[in-house]
PDB file of C-alpha atoms in Angstrom:
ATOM      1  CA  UNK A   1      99.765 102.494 106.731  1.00 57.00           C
ATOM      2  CA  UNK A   2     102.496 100.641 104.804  1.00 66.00           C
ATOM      3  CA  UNK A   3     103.683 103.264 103.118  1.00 90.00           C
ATOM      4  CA  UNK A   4     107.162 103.513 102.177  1.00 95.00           C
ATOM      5  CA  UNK A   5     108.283 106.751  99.974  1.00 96.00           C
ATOM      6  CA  UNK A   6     111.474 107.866  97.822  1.00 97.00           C
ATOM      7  CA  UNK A   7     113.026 111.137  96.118  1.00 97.00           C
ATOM      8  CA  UNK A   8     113.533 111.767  93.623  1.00 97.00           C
ATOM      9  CA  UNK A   9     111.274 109.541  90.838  1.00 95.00           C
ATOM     10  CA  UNK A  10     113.514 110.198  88.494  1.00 96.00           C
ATOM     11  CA  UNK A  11     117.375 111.277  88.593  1.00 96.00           C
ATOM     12  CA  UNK A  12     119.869 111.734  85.195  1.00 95.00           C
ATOM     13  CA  UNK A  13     123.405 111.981  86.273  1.00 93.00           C
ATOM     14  CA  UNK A  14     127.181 111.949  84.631  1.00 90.00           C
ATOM     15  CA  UNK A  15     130.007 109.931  85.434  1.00 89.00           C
ATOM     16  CA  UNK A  16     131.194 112.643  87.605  1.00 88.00           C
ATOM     17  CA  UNK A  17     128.205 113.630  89.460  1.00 89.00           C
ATOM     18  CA  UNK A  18     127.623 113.208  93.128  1.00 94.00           C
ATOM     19  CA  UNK A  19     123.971 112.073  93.630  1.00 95.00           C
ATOM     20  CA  UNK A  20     121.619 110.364  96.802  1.00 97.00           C
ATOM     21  CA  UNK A  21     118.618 108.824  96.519  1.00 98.00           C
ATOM     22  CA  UNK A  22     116.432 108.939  99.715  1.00 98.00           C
ATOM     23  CA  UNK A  23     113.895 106.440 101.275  1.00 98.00           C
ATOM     24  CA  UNK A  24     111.615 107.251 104.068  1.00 97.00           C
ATOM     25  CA  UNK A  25     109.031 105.342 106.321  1.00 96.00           C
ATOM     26  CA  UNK A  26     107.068 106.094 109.090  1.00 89.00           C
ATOM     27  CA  UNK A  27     105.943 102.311 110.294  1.00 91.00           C
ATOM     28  CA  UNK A  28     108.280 102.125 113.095  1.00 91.00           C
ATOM     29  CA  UNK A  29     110.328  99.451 111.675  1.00 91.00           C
ATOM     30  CA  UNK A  30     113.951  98.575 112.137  1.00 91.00           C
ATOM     31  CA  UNK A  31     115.531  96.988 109.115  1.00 91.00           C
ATOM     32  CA  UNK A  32     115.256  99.225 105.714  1.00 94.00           C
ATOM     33  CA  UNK A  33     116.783  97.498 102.408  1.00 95.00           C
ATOM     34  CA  UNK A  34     118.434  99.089  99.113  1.00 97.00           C
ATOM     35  CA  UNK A  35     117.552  96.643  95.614  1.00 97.00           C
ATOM     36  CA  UNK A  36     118.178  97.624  92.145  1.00 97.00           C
ATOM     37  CA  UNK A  37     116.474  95.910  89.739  1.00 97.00           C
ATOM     38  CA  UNK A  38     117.039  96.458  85.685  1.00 96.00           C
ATOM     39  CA  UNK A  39     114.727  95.849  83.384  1.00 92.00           C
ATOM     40  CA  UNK A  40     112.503  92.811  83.162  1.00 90.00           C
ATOM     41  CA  UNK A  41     114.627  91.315  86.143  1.00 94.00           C
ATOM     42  CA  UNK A  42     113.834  90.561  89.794  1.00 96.00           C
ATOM     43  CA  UNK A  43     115.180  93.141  92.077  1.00 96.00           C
ATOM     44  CA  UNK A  44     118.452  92.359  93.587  1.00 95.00           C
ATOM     45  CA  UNK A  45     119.769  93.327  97.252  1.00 94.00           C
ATOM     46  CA  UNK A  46     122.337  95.690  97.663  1.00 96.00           C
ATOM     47  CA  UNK A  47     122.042  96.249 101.185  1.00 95.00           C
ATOM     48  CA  UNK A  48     120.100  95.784 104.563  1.00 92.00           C
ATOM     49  CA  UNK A  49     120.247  98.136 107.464  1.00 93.00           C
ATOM     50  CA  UNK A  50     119.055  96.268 110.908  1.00 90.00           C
ATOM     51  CA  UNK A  51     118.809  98.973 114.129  1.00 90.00           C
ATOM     52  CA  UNK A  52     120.826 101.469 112.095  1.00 92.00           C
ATOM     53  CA  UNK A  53     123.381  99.172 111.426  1.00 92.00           C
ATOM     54  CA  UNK A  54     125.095  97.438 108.502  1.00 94.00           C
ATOM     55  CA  UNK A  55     123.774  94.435 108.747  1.00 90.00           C
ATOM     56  CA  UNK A  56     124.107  92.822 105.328  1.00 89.00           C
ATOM     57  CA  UNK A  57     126.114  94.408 102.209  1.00 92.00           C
ATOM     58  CA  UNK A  58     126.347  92.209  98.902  1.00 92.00           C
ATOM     59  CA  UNK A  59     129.579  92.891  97.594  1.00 92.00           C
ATOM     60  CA  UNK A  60     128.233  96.496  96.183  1.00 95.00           C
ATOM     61  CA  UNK A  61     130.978  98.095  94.694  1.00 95.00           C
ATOM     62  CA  UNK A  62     132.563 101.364  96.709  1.00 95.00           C
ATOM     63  CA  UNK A  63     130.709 104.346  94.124  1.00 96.00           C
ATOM     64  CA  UNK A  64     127.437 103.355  96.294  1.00 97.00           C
ATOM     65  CA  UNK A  65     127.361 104.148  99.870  1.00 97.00           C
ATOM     66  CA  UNK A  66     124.682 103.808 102.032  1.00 97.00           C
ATOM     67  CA  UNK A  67     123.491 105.543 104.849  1.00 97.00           C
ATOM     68  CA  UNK A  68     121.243 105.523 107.801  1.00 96.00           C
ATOM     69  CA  UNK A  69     120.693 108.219 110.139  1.00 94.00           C
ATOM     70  CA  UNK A  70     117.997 107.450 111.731  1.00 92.00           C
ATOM     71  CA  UNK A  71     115.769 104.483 112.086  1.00 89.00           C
ATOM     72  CA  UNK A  72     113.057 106.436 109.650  1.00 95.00           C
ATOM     73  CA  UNK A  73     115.364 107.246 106.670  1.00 97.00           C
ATOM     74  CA  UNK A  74     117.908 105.302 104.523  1.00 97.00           C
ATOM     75  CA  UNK A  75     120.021 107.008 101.916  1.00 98.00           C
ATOM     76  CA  UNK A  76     122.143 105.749  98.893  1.00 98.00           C
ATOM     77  CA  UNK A  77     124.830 108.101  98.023  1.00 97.00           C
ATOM     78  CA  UNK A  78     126.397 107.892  94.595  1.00 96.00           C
ATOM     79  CA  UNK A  79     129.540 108.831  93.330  1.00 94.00           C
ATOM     80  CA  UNK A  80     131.513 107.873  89.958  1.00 93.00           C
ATOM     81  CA  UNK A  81     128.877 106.167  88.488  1.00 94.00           C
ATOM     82  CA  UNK A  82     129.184 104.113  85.101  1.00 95.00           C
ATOM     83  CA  UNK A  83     126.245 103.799  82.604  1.00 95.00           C
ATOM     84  CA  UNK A  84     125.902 100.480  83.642  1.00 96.00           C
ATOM     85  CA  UNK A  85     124.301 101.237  86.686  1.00 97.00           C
ATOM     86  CA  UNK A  86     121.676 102.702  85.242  1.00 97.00           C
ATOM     87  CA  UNK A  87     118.976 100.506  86.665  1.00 97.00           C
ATOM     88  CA  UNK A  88     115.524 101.012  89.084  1.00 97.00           C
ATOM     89  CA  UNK A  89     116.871 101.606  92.432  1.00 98.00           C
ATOM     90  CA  UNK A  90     114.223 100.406  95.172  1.00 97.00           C
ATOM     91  CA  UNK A  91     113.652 100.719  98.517  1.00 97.00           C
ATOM     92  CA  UNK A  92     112.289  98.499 101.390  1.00 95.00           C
ATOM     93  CA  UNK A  93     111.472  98.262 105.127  1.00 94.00           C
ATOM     94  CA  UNK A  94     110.390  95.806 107.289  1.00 91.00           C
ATOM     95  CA  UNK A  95     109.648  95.036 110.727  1.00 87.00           C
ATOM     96  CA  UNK A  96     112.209  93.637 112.619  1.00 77.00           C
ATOM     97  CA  UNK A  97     114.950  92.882 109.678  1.00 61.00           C
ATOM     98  CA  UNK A  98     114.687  88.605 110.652  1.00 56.00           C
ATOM     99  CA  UNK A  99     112.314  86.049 110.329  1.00 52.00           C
ATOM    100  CA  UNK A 100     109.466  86.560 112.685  1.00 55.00           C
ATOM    101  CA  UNK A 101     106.179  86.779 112.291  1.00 49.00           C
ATOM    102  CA  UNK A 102     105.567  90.409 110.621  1.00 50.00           C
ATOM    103  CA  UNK A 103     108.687  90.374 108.602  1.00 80.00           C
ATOM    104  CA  UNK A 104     107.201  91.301 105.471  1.00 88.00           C
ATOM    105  CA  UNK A 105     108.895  93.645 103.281  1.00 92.00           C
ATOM    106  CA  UNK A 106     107.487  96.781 101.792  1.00 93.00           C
ATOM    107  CA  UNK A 107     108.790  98.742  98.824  1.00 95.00           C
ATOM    108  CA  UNK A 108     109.097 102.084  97.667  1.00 96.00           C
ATOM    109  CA  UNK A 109     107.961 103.310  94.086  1.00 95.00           C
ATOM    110  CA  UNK A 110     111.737 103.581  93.168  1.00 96.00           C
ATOM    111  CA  UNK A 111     113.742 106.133  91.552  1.00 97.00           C
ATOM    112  CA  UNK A 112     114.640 105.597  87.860  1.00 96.00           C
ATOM    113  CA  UNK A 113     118.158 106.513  87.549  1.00 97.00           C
ATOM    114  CA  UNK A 114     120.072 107.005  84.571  1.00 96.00           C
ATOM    115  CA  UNK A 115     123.855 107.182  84.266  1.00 95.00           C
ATOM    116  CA  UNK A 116     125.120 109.237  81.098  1.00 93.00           C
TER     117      UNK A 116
ATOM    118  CA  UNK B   1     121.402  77.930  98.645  1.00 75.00           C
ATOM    119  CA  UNK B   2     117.702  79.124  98.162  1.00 84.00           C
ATOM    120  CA  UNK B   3     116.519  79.563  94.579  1.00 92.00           C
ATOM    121  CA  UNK B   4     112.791  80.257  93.397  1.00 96.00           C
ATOM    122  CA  UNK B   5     112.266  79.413  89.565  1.00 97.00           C
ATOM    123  CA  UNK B   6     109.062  80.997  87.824  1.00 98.00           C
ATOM    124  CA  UNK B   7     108.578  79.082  84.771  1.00 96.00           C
ATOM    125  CA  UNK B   8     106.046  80.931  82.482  1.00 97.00           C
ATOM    126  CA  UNK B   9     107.374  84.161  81.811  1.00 97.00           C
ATOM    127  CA  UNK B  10     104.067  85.567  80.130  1.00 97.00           C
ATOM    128  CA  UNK B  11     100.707  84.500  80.647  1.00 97.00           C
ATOM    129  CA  UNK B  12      97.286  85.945  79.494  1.00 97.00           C
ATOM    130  CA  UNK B  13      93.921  85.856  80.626  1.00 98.00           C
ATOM    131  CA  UNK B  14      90.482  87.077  79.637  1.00 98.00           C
ATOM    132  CA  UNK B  15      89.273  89.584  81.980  1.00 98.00           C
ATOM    133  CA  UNK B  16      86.403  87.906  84.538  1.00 97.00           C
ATOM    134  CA  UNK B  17      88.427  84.347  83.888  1.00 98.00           C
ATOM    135  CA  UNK B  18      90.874  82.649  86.221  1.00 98.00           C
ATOM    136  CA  UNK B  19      94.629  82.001  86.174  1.00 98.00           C
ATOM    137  CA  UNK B  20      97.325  80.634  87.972  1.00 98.00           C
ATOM    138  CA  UNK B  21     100.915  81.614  87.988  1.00 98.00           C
ATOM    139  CA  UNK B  22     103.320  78.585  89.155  1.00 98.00           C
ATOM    140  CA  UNK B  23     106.301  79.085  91.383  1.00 98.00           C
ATOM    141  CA  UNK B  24     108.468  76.221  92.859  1.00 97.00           C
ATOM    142  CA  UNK B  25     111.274  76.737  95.527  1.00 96.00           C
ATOM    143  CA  UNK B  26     114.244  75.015  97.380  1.00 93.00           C
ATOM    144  CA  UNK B  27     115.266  75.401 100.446  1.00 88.00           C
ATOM    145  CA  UNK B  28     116.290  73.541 103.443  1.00 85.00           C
ATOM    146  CA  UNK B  29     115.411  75.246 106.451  1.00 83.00           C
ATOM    147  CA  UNK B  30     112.343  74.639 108.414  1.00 81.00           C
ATOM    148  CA  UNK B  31     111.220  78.094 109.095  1.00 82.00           C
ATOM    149  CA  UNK B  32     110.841  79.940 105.911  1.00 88.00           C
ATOM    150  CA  UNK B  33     107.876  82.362 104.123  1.00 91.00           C
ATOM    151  CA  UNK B  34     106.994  82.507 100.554  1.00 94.00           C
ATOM    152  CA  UNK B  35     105.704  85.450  98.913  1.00 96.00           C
ATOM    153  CA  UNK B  36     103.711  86.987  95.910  1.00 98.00           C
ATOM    154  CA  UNK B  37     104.770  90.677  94.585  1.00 97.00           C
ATOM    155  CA  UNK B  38     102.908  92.106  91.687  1.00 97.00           C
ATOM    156  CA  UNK B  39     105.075  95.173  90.022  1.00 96.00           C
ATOM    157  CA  UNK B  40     102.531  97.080  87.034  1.00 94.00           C
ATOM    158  CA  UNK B  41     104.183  99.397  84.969  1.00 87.00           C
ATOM    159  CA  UNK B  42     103.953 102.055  87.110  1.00 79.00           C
ATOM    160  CA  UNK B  43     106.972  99.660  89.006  1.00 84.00           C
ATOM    161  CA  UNK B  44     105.759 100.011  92.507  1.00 88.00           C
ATOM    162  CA  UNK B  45     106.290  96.654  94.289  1.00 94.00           C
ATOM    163  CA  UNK B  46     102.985  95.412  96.000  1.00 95.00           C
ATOM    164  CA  UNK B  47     102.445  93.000  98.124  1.00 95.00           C
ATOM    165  CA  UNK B  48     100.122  90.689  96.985  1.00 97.00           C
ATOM    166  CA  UNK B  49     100.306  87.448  99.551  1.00 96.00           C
ATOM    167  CA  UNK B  50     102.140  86.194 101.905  1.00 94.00           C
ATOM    168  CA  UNK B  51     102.480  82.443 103.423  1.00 94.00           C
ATOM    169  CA  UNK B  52     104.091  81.115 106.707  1.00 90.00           C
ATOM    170  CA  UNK B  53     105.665  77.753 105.604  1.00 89.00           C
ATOM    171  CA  UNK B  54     104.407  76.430 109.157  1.00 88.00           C
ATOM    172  CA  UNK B  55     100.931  76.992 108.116  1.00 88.00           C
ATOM    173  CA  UNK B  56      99.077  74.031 106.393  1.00 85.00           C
ATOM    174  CA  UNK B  57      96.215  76.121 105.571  1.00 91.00           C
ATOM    175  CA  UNK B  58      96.405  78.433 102.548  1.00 94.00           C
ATOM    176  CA  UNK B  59      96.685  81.768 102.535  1.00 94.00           C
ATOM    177  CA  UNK B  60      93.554  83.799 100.475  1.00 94.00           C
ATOM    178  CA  UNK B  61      93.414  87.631 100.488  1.00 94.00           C
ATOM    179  CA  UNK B  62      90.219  88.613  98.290  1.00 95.00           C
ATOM    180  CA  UNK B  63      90.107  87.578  94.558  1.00 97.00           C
ATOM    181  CA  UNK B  64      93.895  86.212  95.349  1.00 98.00           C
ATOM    182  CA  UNK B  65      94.942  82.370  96.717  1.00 97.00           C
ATOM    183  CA  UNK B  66      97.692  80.290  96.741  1.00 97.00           C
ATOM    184  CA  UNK B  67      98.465  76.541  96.976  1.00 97.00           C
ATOM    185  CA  UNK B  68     101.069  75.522  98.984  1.00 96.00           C
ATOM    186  CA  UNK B  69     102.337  72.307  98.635  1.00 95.00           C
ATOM    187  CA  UNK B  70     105.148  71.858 100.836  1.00 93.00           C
ATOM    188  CA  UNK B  71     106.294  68.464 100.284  1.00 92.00           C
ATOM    189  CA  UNK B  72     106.366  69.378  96.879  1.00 94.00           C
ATOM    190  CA  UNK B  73     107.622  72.957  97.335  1.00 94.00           C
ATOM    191  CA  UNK B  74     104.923  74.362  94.978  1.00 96.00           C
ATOM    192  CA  UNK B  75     103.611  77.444  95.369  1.00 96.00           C
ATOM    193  CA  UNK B  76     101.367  78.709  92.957  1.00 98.00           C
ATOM    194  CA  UNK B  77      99.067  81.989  93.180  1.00 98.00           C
ATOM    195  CA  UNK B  78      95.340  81.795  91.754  1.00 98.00           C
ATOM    196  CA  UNK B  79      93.699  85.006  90.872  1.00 98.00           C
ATOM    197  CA  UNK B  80      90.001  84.778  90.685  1.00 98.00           C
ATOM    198  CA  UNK B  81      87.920  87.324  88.692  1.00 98.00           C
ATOM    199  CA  UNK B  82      90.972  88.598  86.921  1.00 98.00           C
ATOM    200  CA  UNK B  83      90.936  92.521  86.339  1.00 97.00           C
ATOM    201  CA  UNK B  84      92.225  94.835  83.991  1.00 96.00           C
ATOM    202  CA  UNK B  85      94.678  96.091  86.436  1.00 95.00           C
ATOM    203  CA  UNK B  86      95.849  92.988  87.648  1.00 97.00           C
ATOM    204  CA  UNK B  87      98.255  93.137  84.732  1.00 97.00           C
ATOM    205  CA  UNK B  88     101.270  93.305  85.928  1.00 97.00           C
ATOM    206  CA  UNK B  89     105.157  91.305  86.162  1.00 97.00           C
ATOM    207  CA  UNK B  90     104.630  88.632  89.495  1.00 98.00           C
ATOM    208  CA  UNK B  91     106.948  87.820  91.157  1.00 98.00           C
ATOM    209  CA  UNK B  92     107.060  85.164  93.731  1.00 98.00           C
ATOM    210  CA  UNK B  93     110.089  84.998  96.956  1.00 96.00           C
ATOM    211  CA  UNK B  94     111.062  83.419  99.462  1.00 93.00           C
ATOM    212  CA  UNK B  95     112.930  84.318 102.940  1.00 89.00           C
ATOM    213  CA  UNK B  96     114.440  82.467 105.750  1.00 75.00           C
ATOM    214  CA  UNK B  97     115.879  83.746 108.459  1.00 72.00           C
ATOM    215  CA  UNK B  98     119.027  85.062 106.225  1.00 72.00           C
ATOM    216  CA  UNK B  99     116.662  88.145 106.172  1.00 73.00           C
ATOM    217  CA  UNK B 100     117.566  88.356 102.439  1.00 84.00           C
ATOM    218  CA  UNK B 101     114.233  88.077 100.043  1.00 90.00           C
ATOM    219  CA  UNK B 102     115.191  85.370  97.221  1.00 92.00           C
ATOM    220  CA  UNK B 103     112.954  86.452  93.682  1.00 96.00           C
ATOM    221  CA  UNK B 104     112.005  84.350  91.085  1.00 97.00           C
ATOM    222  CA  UNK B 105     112.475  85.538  87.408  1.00 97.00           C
ATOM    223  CA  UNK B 106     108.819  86.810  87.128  1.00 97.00           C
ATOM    224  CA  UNK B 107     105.657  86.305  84.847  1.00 98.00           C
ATOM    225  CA  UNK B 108     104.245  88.670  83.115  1.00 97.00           C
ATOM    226  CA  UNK B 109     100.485  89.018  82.655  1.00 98.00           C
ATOM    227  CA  UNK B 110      98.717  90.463  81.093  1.00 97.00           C
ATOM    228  CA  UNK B 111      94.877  90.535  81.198  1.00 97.00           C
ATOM    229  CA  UNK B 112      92.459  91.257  78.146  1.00 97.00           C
ATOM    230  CA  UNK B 113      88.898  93.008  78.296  1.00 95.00           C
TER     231      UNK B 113
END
């Protein structure tokens, strides 16, 4: 099973709303991984959680804050949001978070989120 | 730094035929992996492939190959028996032991009955 799931699909929110996207998985692995990818682009990395931990955060501005929990569920919480983040905003575990030999990464369906 | 280019941004094959989407990478560590994602429409991210860089032999999973030249740092995917819903954006990606996933720009294809 290399499933990897995400709530909502779909999420429309204002400039003032306070919003969080959640990503689940059940494989047992230890690093989980927020992308957001606009249209016709490759995804890009936000962030990387390895053992629960911050591991890796690429200059993300503030109005996105991520959280883990546990080592099953990764959150993105949203606050203050301009239009232009309006993008696809994906999900992804893997294994062990490092180079090794079942480091693959495995991705969500995404929620579609648009900022009005 | 790593960078993965993706050169044809659309192709288009006849369903049954063959095609093969072209990816080239640089890097300089030693210990990498290279990668094939297909996204369709419906924008889930699938795996398609995946090849350890210290593994001459290439990787095949059903109607889907690759040829890795690593001298060359070529990596091109080969779908066999193309399908209607193989059409899809592929992307190909590499990662090293940064633990960050590097994408290439993507080719669209799209596959005609």
């Amino acid at each position: 099973d290399t499933e990897v799931t995400q709530t909502p699909k779909h999420l429309v929110m204002g400039m003032t709303n306070k919003k969080s996207l959640k990503c689940e998985q059940h494989m047992g692995h230890r690093a989980m991984y927020w992308y957001k990818q606009k249209a016709k682009k490759p995804p890009e990395l936000m962030f990387v959680y390895s053992y629960e931990k911050l591991s890796i955060n690429e200059s993300v501005p503030s109005r996105f804050s991520p959280e883990c929990p546990n080592s099953s569920l990764l959150n993105l919480h949203l606050h203050a949001l301009q239009p232009e983040d309006s993008a696809l905003y994906l999900c992804a575990s893997s294994e062990e978070g490092a180079v090794s030999s079942t480091d693959t990464q495995y991705f969500g369906p995404g929620t579609r989120l648009t900022v009005l | 730094a790593q960078t993965v280019t993706q050169s044809q941004p659309e192709m288009s094959v006849q369903e049954a035929e063959t095609v093969t989407l072209s990816c080239t990478y640089d890097t300089s560590e030693s210990n990498y992996y290279l990668f094939w994602y297909k996204q369709p429409p419906s924008r889930q991210m699938i795996l398609v492939i995946r090849q350890e860089a210290y593994k001459q032999q290439n990787a095949t999973e059903n109607r889907f190959s690759v040829n890795f030249q690593k001298a060359a740092k070529s990596f091109s995917l080969k779908i066999s028996d193309s399908q209607l819903g193989d059409t899809a954006m592929y992307f190909c990606a590499s990662l090293t032991n940064t633990d960050k996933l590097i994408f290439g720009t993507g080719t669209r294809l799209q596959v005609f009955p």
